[in-house]
Tab-separated table of C-alpha atoms in Angstrom:
chain	number	residue	atom	x	y	z
A	4	MET	CA	24.943	-57.003	-41.399
A	5	ALA	CA	28.070	-55.716	-42.878
A	6	ALA	CA	31.226	-57.505	-42.016
A	7	GLY	CA	33.979	-55.924	-39.913
A	8	GLY	CA	32.852	-56.061	-36.299
A	9	ARG	CA	30.427	-57.293	-33.787
A	10	ALA	CA	27.553	-55.070	-32.851
A	11	SER	CA	27.343	-54.215	-29.143
A	12	GLY	CA	23.661	-53.730	-29.244
A	13	ARG	CA	23.963	-50.276	-27.555
A	14	PRO	CA	23.339	-46.979	-29.357
A	15	ALA	CA	26.519	-44.924	-29.978
A	16	LYS	CA	27.015	-41.789	-27.788
A	17	LYS	CA	27.110	-38.396	-29.524
A	18	LYS	CA	30.503	-36.748	-28.902
A	19	GLY	CA	30.250	-33.144	-27.531
A	20	PRO	CA	32.630	-30.495	-26.187
A	21	SER	CA	34.965	-31.471	-23.368
A	22	LYS	CA	33.793	-30.447	-19.982
A	23	GLY	CA	35.460	-27.351	-18.511
A	24	THR	CA	37.195	-25.940	-21.612
A	25	GLY	CA	35.441	-22.606	-21.212
A	26	GLY	CA	36.321	-21.606	-24.773
A	27	GLN	CA	40.080	-21.579	-24.115
A	28	VAL	CA	40.839	-23.296	-27.374
A	29	ARG	CA	38.825	-20.752	-29.295
A	30	ARG	CA	40.502	-17.782	-27.591
A	31	GLY	CA	43.933	-19.292	-28.166
A	32	LEU	CA	43.273	-19.278	-31.898
A	33	GLU	CA	42.410	-15.580	-31.925
A	34	GLY	CA	46.052	-14.432	-31.598
A	35	ARG	CA	47.520	-11.659	-29.445
A	36	GLY	CA	47.667	-8.801	-31.896
A	37	ALA	CA	50.646	-7.086	-33.530
A	38	THR	CA	54.119	-7.340	-31.974
A	39	PRO	CA	54.770	-4.110	-29.998
A	40	PRO	CA	57.642	-1.894	-31.219
A	41	ALA	CA	60.955	-1.996	-29.368
A	42	GLU	CA	60.457	1.335	-27.593
A	43	MET	CA	57.337	-0.063	-25.863
A	44	ARG	CA	59.110	-3.064	-24.362
A	45	HIS	CA	60.269	-3.061	-20.758
A	46	TRP	CA	63.960	-3.553	-21.558
A	47	TYR	CA	64.283	-0.789	-24.168
A	48	LYS	CA	64.909	2.194	-21.873
A	49	ASP	CA	67.559	0.392	-19.859
A	50	LYS	CA	69.395	-0.665	-23.018
A	51	ALA	CA	69.219	2.815	-24.590
A	52	ARG	CA	70.468	4.435	-21.383
A	53	ALA	CA	73.402	2.021	-21.134
A	54	GLU	CA	74.383	2.676	-24.761
A	55	ARG	CA	74.206	6.461	-24.250
A	56	VAL	CA	76.371	6.330	-21.132
A	57	ALA	CA	78.945	4.163	-22.901
A	58	ARG	CA	79.012	6.528	-25.885
A	59	GLU	CA	79.546	9.575	-23.674
A	60	GLU	CA	82.346	7.913	-21.735
A	61	ARG	CA	84.076	7.139	-25.038
A	62	GLY	CA	83.703	10.797	-26.011
A	63	GLY	CA	81.536	9.879	-28.977
A	64	SER	CA	80.000	12.330	-31.383
A	65	ARG	CA	76.968	14.235	-30.329
A	66	ARG	CA	73.624	12.831	-31.320
A	67	PRO	CA	71.261	14.755	-33.584
A	68	ALA	CA	69.361	17.327	-31.558
A	69	ALA	CA	65.884	18.614	-32.110
A	70	ALA	CA	65.493	22.001	-33.709
A	71	ARG	CA	66.526	24.585	-31.149
A	72	GLN	CA	63.797	26.885	-29.930
A	73	ARG	CA	64.628	30.544	-29.566
A	74	ARG	CA	65.609	31.346	-26.002
A	75	SER	CA	64.391	34.441	-24.238
A	76	ASP	CA	67.048	37.041	-23.491
A	77	ASP	CA	66.947	36.289	-19.768
A	78	ALA	CA	67.130	32.482	-20.079
A	79	PRO	CA	70.214	30.774	-18.591
A	80	GLU	CA	72.761	28.933	-20.724
A	81	TYR	CA	74.446	25.594	-20.105
A	82	ILE	CA	77.962	24.282	-20.691
A	83	GLY	CA	78.238	20.496	-20.960
A	84	GLY	CA	81.258	18.197	-20.845
A	85	ARG	CA	83.847	17.466	-18.168
A	86	ASN	CA	86.736	19.437	-19.678
A	87	PRO	CA	84.654	22.508	-20.708
A	88	VAL	CA	82.931	22.672	-17.312
A	89	LEU	CA	86.206	22.450	-15.403
A	90	GLU	CA	87.871	25.040	-17.679
A	91	ALA	CA	84.929	27.414	-17.212
A	92	LEU	CA	85.080	27.062	-13.429
A	93	LEU	CA	88.847	27.587	-13.370
A	94	ALA	CA	88.424	30.703	-15.541
A	95	GLY	CA	85.896	32.174	-13.144
A	96	VAL	CA	82.909	32.024	-15.488
A	97	PRO	CA	79.866	33.279	-13.553
A	98	ALA	CA	77.753	30.213	-12.751
A	99	THR	CA	74.661	29.555	-10.675
A	100	ALA	CA	74.445	25.740	-10.577
A	101	LEU	CA	76.466	22.619	-11.327
A	102	TYR	CA	74.384	19.610	-12.441
A	103	VAL	CA	75.916	16.172	-11.837
A	104	ALA	CA	74.368	12.946	-13.127
A	105	GLN	CA	73.193	10.287	-10.719
A	106	ARG	CA	75.629	7.393	-10.241
A	107	ILE	CA	78.259	9.198	-12.298
A	108	ASP	CA	81.663	7.580	-12.764
A	109	ASN	CA	83.836	10.158	-10.993
A	110	ASP	CA	87.258	11.155	-12.209
A	111	ASP	CA	89.606	14.013	-11.314
A	112	ARG	CA	87.743	16.470	-13.529
A	113	VAL	CA	84.406	15.792	-11.863
A	114	ARG	CA	85.890	15.911	-8.366
A	115	ASP	CA	87.722	19.174	-9.105
A	116	SER	CA	84.582	20.721	-10.599
A	117	ILE	CA	82.527	19.805	-7.531
A	118	LYS	CA	85.233	21.160	-5.208
A	119	ILE	CA	85.529	24.494	-7.048
A	120	ALA	CA	81.748	24.873	-7.244
A	121	ALA	CA	81.438	24.241	-3.512
A	122	GLU	CA	84.180	26.762	-2.720
A	123	ARG	CA	82.486	29.421	-4.876
A	124	GLY	CA	79.048	28.793	-3.392
A	125	ILE	CA	77.610	27.425	-6.639
A	126	ALA	CA	74.597	25.173	-6.102
A	127	LEU	CA	75.299	21.440	-6.582
A	128	LEU	CA	72.335	19.567	-8.055
A	129	GLU	CA	71.989	15.849	-8.734
A	130	SER	CA	70.238	15.213	-12.031
A	131	THR	CA	69.105	12.432	-14.326
A	132	ARG	CA	70.881	12.010	-17.634
A	133	ASP	CA	67.622	12.667	-19.462
A	134	LYS	CA	67.427	16.111	-17.861
A	135	LEU	CA	71.068	16.804	-18.752
A	136	ASP	CA	70.248	15.849	-22.341
A	137	ARG	CA	67.499	18.483	-22.369
A	138	LEU	CA	69.574	21.184	-20.700
A	139	THR	CA	72.494	20.746	-23.125
A	140	GLU	CA	70.152	20.221	-26.108
A	141	GLY	CA	71.528	16.810	-26.985
A	142	GLY	CA	75.201	17.682	-26.537
A	143	VAL	CA	77.800	15.300	-25.122
A	144	HIS	CA	77.701	16.374	-21.478
A	145	GLN	CA	79.487	13.340	-19.953
A	146	GLY	CA	77.290	13.611	-16.886
A	147	VAL	CA	78.011	17.234	-15.912
A	148	ALA	CA	76.585	20.600	-16.932
A	149	LEU	CA	77.195	24.125	-15.683
A	150	GLN	CA	74.386	26.667	-15.623
A	151	ILE	CA	75.386	30.244	-16.351
A	152	PRO	CA	73.081	33.269	-16.173
A	153	ALA	CA	72.023	35.184	-19.248
A	154	TYR	CA	74.837	37.413	-20.491
A	155	GLU	CA	74.586	41.141	-19.796
A	156	TYR	CA	75.686	42.880	-22.970
A	157	ALA	CA	77.467	46.214	-22.927
A	158	HIS	CA	76.574	49.291	-24.949
A	159	PRO	CA	78.866	49.805	-27.988
A	160	SER	CA	80.247	53.033	-26.520
A	161	GLU	CA	81.420	51.190	-23.395
A	162	LEU	CA	84.077	49.345	-25.410
A	163	VAL	CA	85.703	52.639	-26.354
A	164	GLU	CA	85.469	53.854	-22.763
A	165	LEU	CA	87.340	50.738	-21.602
A	166	ALA	CA	90.210	51.608	-23.937
A	167	HIS	CA	90.311	55.221	-22.784
A	168	ASP	CA	90.271	54.159	-19.119
A	169	ALA	CA	93.304	51.965	-19.829
A	170	ALA	CA	95.030	54.795	-21.753
A	171	GLU	CA	95.160	52.582	-24.852
A	172	VAL	CA	94.236	53.038	-28.510
A	173	PRO	CA	90.772	51.487	-28.993
A	174	LEU	CA	90.556	48.176	-30.859
A	175	VAL	CA	87.124	46.592	-31.348
A	176	VAL	CA	86.066	43.516	-33.343
A	177	ALA	CA	82.597	43.580	-34.942
A	178	LEU	CA	80.815	40.504	-36.310
A	179	ASP	CA	78.683	40.777	-39.448
A	180	GLY	CA	76.611	37.682	-40.208
A	181	VAL	CA	78.608	35.334	-37.972
A	182	THR	CA	75.935	32.963	-36.681
A	183	ASP	CA	77.960	30.093	-35.175
A	184	PRO	CA	78.529	30.606	-31.413
A	185	ARG	CA	81.737	28.572	-31.672
A	186	ASN	CA	83.167	31.183	-34.044
A	187	LEU	CA	82.228	33.901	-31.562
A	188	GLY	CA	84.049	31.999	-28.822
A	189	ALA	CA	87.131	31.523	-31.003
A	190	ILE	CA	87.158	35.214	-31.963
A	191	ALA	CA	86.877	36.141	-28.286
A	192	ARG	CA	90.015	34.119	-27.526
A	193	SER	CA	91.953	35.868	-30.299
A	194	ALA	CA	90.618	39.279	-29.257
A	195	ALA	CA	91.792	38.754	-25.678
A	196	ALA	CA	95.156	37.388	-26.820
A	197	PHE	CA	95.939	40.379	-29.065
A	198	GLY	CA	94.665	43.213	-26.906
A	199	ALA	CA	91.212	44.010	-28.286
A	200	HIS	CA	88.873	45.854	-25.946
A	201	GLY	CA	85.712	43.964	-26.845
A	202	LEU	CA	83.400	42.443	-29.421
A	203	LEU	CA	80.386	44.018	-31.080
A	204	VAL	CA	77.521	41.837	-32.350
A	205	PRO	CA	74.147	42.765	-33.854
A	206	SER	CA	71.056	41.721	-31.941
A	207	ARG	CA	69.536	39.896	-34.928
A	208	ARG	CA	70.871	37.156	-37.239
A	209	SER	CA	74.071	36.824	-35.262
A	210	ALA	CA	75.673	34.524	-32.736
A	211	GLY	CA	75.388	35.618	-29.134
A	212	VAL	CA	77.086	34.707	-25.876
A	213	THR	CA	75.552	31.259	-25.493
A	214	GLY	CA	76.760	28.087	-23.822
A	215	GLY	CA	78.513	27.108	-27.054
A	216	ALA	CA	80.386	30.426	-27.146
A	217	TRP	CA	81.408	30.090	-23.494
A	218	LYS	CA	82.613	26.553	-24.165
A	219	THR	CA	84.767	27.513	-27.163
A	220	SER	CA	86.164	30.618	-25.489
A	221	ALA	CA	87.528	28.480	-22.624
A	222	GLY	CA	86.456	31.148	-20.143
A	223	THR	CA	87.861	34.126	-22.072
A	224	LEU	CA	84.426	35.743	-22.220
A	225	ALA	CA	84.597	36.207	-18.454
A	226	ASN	CA	87.234	38.900	-19.018
A	227	LEU	CA	86.217	40.342	-22.402
A	228	ARG	CA	83.204	42.577	-22.875
A	229	VAL	CA	80.694	41.924	-25.624
A	230	ALA	CA	78.417	44.731	-26.774
A	231	ARG	CA	75.227	44.336	-28.748
A	232	ALA	CA	73.749	46.807	-31.211
A	233	ALA	CA	70.212	46.891	-32.559
A	234	ASN	CA	71.658	48.054	-35.891
A	235	LEU	CA	75.254	47.185	-36.731
A	236	THR	CA	75.471	49.705	-39.573
A	237	ALA	CA	74.339	52.541	-37.310
A	238	ALA	CA	76.791	51.472	-34.590
A	239	LEU	CA	79.690	51.520	-37.072
A	240	ARG	CA	78.617	54.964	-38.242
A	241	GLU	CA	78.688	56.220	-34.651
A	242	TYR	CA	82.169	54.754	-34.176
A	243	ARG	CA	83.388	56.631	-37.257
A	244	GLU	CA	81.836	59.856	-36.009
A	245	ALA	CA	83.741	59.325	-32.743
A	246	GLY	CA	87.041	59.237	-34.657
A	247	MET	CA	87.540	55.504	-35.224
A	248	PHE	CA	88.413	53.819	-38.514
A	249	VAL	CA	86.543	50.761	-39.789
A	250	ILE	CA	88.341	47.956	-41.635
A	251	GLY	CA	86.347	45.160	-43.226
A	252	LEU	CA	87.702	41.636	-43.818
A	253	ASP	CA	86.547	40.156	-47.101
A	254	GLY	CA	88.016	37.799	-49.670
A	255	GLU	CA	87.225	40.374	-52.365
A	256	GLY	CA	89.214	43.143	-50.684
A	257	THR	CA	91.863	44.953	-52.730
A	258	VAL	CA	94.467	45.531	-49.990
A	259	ASP	CA	96.377	42.890	-48.020
A	260	ILE	CA	95.857	43.158	-44.280
A	261	GLY	CA	99.597	43.563	-43.664
A	262	ASP	CA	99.719	46.629	-45.941
A	263	VAL	CA	96.926	48.591	-44.258
A	264	ASP	CA	98.332	51.766	-42.711
A	265	LEU	CA	95.433	52.282	-40.251
A	266	LEU	CA	96.243	49.411	-37.907
A	267	THR	CA	97.779	51.699	-35.297
A	268	GLU	CA	94.775	54.043	-35.268
A	269	PRO	CA	91.567	53.743	-33.201
A	270	LEU	CA	90.129	50.789	-35.064
A	271	VAL	CA	87.125	48.563	-35.651
A	272	ILE	CA	87.828	45.303	-37.499
A	273	VAL	CA	84.664	43.882	-39.056
A	274	VAL	CA	84.595	40.118	-39.672
A	275	GLY	CA	82.050	38.840	-42.191
A	276	SER	CA	80.597	35.370	-42.550
A	277	GLU	CA	82.623	32.698	-44.317
A	278	GLY	CA	80.083	32.154	-47.068
A	279	LYS	CA	78.664	35.626	-47.766
A	280	GLY	CA	81.398	37.942	-46.504
A	281	LEU	CA	80.409	41.487	-45.602
A	282	SER	CA	76.904	42.734	-46.202
A	283	ARG	CA	76.444	45.659	-48.584
A	284	LEU	CA	75.441	48.199	-45.923
A	285	VAL	CA	78.333	47.255	-43.641
A	286	ARG	CA	80.786	47.418	-46.552
A	287	GLU	CA	79.668	50.977	-47.235
A	288	GLN	CA	80.698	51.954	-43.691
A	289	CYS	CA	84.236	50.587	-44.086
A	290	ASP	CA	87.170	52.919	-44.679
A	291	VAL	CA	89.102	49.991	-46.151
A	292	VAL	CA	88.048	46.516	-47.265
A	293	THR	CA	91.046	44.252	-46.866
A	294	ARG	CA	91.853	40.630	-47.569
A	295	ILE	CA	94.102	37.974	-46.090
A	296	PRO	CA	96.376	36.541	-48.790
A	297	ILE	CA	96.029	32.741	-48.938
A	298	GLN	CA	96.947	29.981	-51.357
A	299	ALA	CA	94.551	29.329	-54.212
A	300	ALA	CA	93.899	25.795	-52.952
A	301	ALA	CA	92.037	27.243	-49.960
A	302	GLU	CA	88.961	29.181	-51.021
A	303	SER	CA	88.478	31.026	-47.737
A	304	LEU	CA	89.156	31.091	-44.006
A	305	ASN	CA	86.490	30.734	-41.381
A	306	ALA	CA	85.591	33.764	-39.300
A	307	GLY	CA	87.567	32.686	-36.241
A	308	VAL	CA	90.821	32.159	-38.145
A	309	ALA	CA	90.418	35.351	-40.196
A	310	ALA	CA	89.846	37.423	-37.074
A	311	GLY	CA	92.919	35.911	-35.419
A	312	VAL	CA	95.155	36.777	-38.395
A	313	ALA	CA	93.859	40.348	-38.590
A	314	LEU	CA	94.231	40.915	-34.854
A	315	TYR	CA	97.772	39.572	-34.933
A	316	GLU	CA	98.677	42.069	-37.678
A	317	ALA	CA	97.121	44.918	-35.688
A	318	ALA	CA	99.059	43.911	-32.571
A	319	ARG	CA	102.298	43.594	-34.556
A	320	HIS	CA	101.965	47.077	-36.024
A	321	ARG	CA	101.163	48.563	-32.629
A	322	ARG	CA	104.302	47.091	-31.075
A	323	ARG	CA	106.579	48.894	-33.554
């Protein structure tokens, strides 16, 4: 017998699995799969919502929005943001509903907006911030949005009739290739300030009276008519046949705007896009193509600024 211990005389028991394990050890070794992404965890939505609310209250920059789908002509528009909404209500912008976020942090602007909306019979609707994000297409709405009905455009001839009814010399601003609604809103403010009788926009490849235009115009569009033409070139031709002169604004013009001798006549001022200027067909309808003299360091002016300068010159000549 080998040394090292005393034999018990009993056969050794064969060791087997512990009673009652039920395979738990084996399942524990299998793992639980891949770690789920953050957006699938229970805390993610609450954290993202809190960060968005904090960003809006700080007036942060707007987040990237998805590509905008083309709206139908009869679809409503929305103005977002506490200051723009209050300014639109004070200006009498036609509105059908005021959306207010749930558990919003009220301030004077929100309270005044709700009061004005109630006095005007505008529907007050409580909304989630996610819905406000969709309505304003990702804009910084700060918990409030104003719904306005689709704009009813005038016929181009109505702008001239407005001038005749007021016993004034017609002054119309036409937009050629201006696609940013904010430029349209800025031009509307200048047009109202300097006595223009309306704006003319083409129905295709042009900015229209959208929520962005209403917002930039600070309510001016409530008192200034905008006409829409299926063909801008044809509309300008009809204006000329009715006795109006057409002046085009373009950096390649040969005459300074202050030297044009037609500013006191029945007039259409055509504003081209900042990058491309006037289109060829529109240029051919112009009696004069004029420029705004600027320093060489500045290559060009945007459409809103250019329109404001030209309208100021027209108003100055008409006051003489």
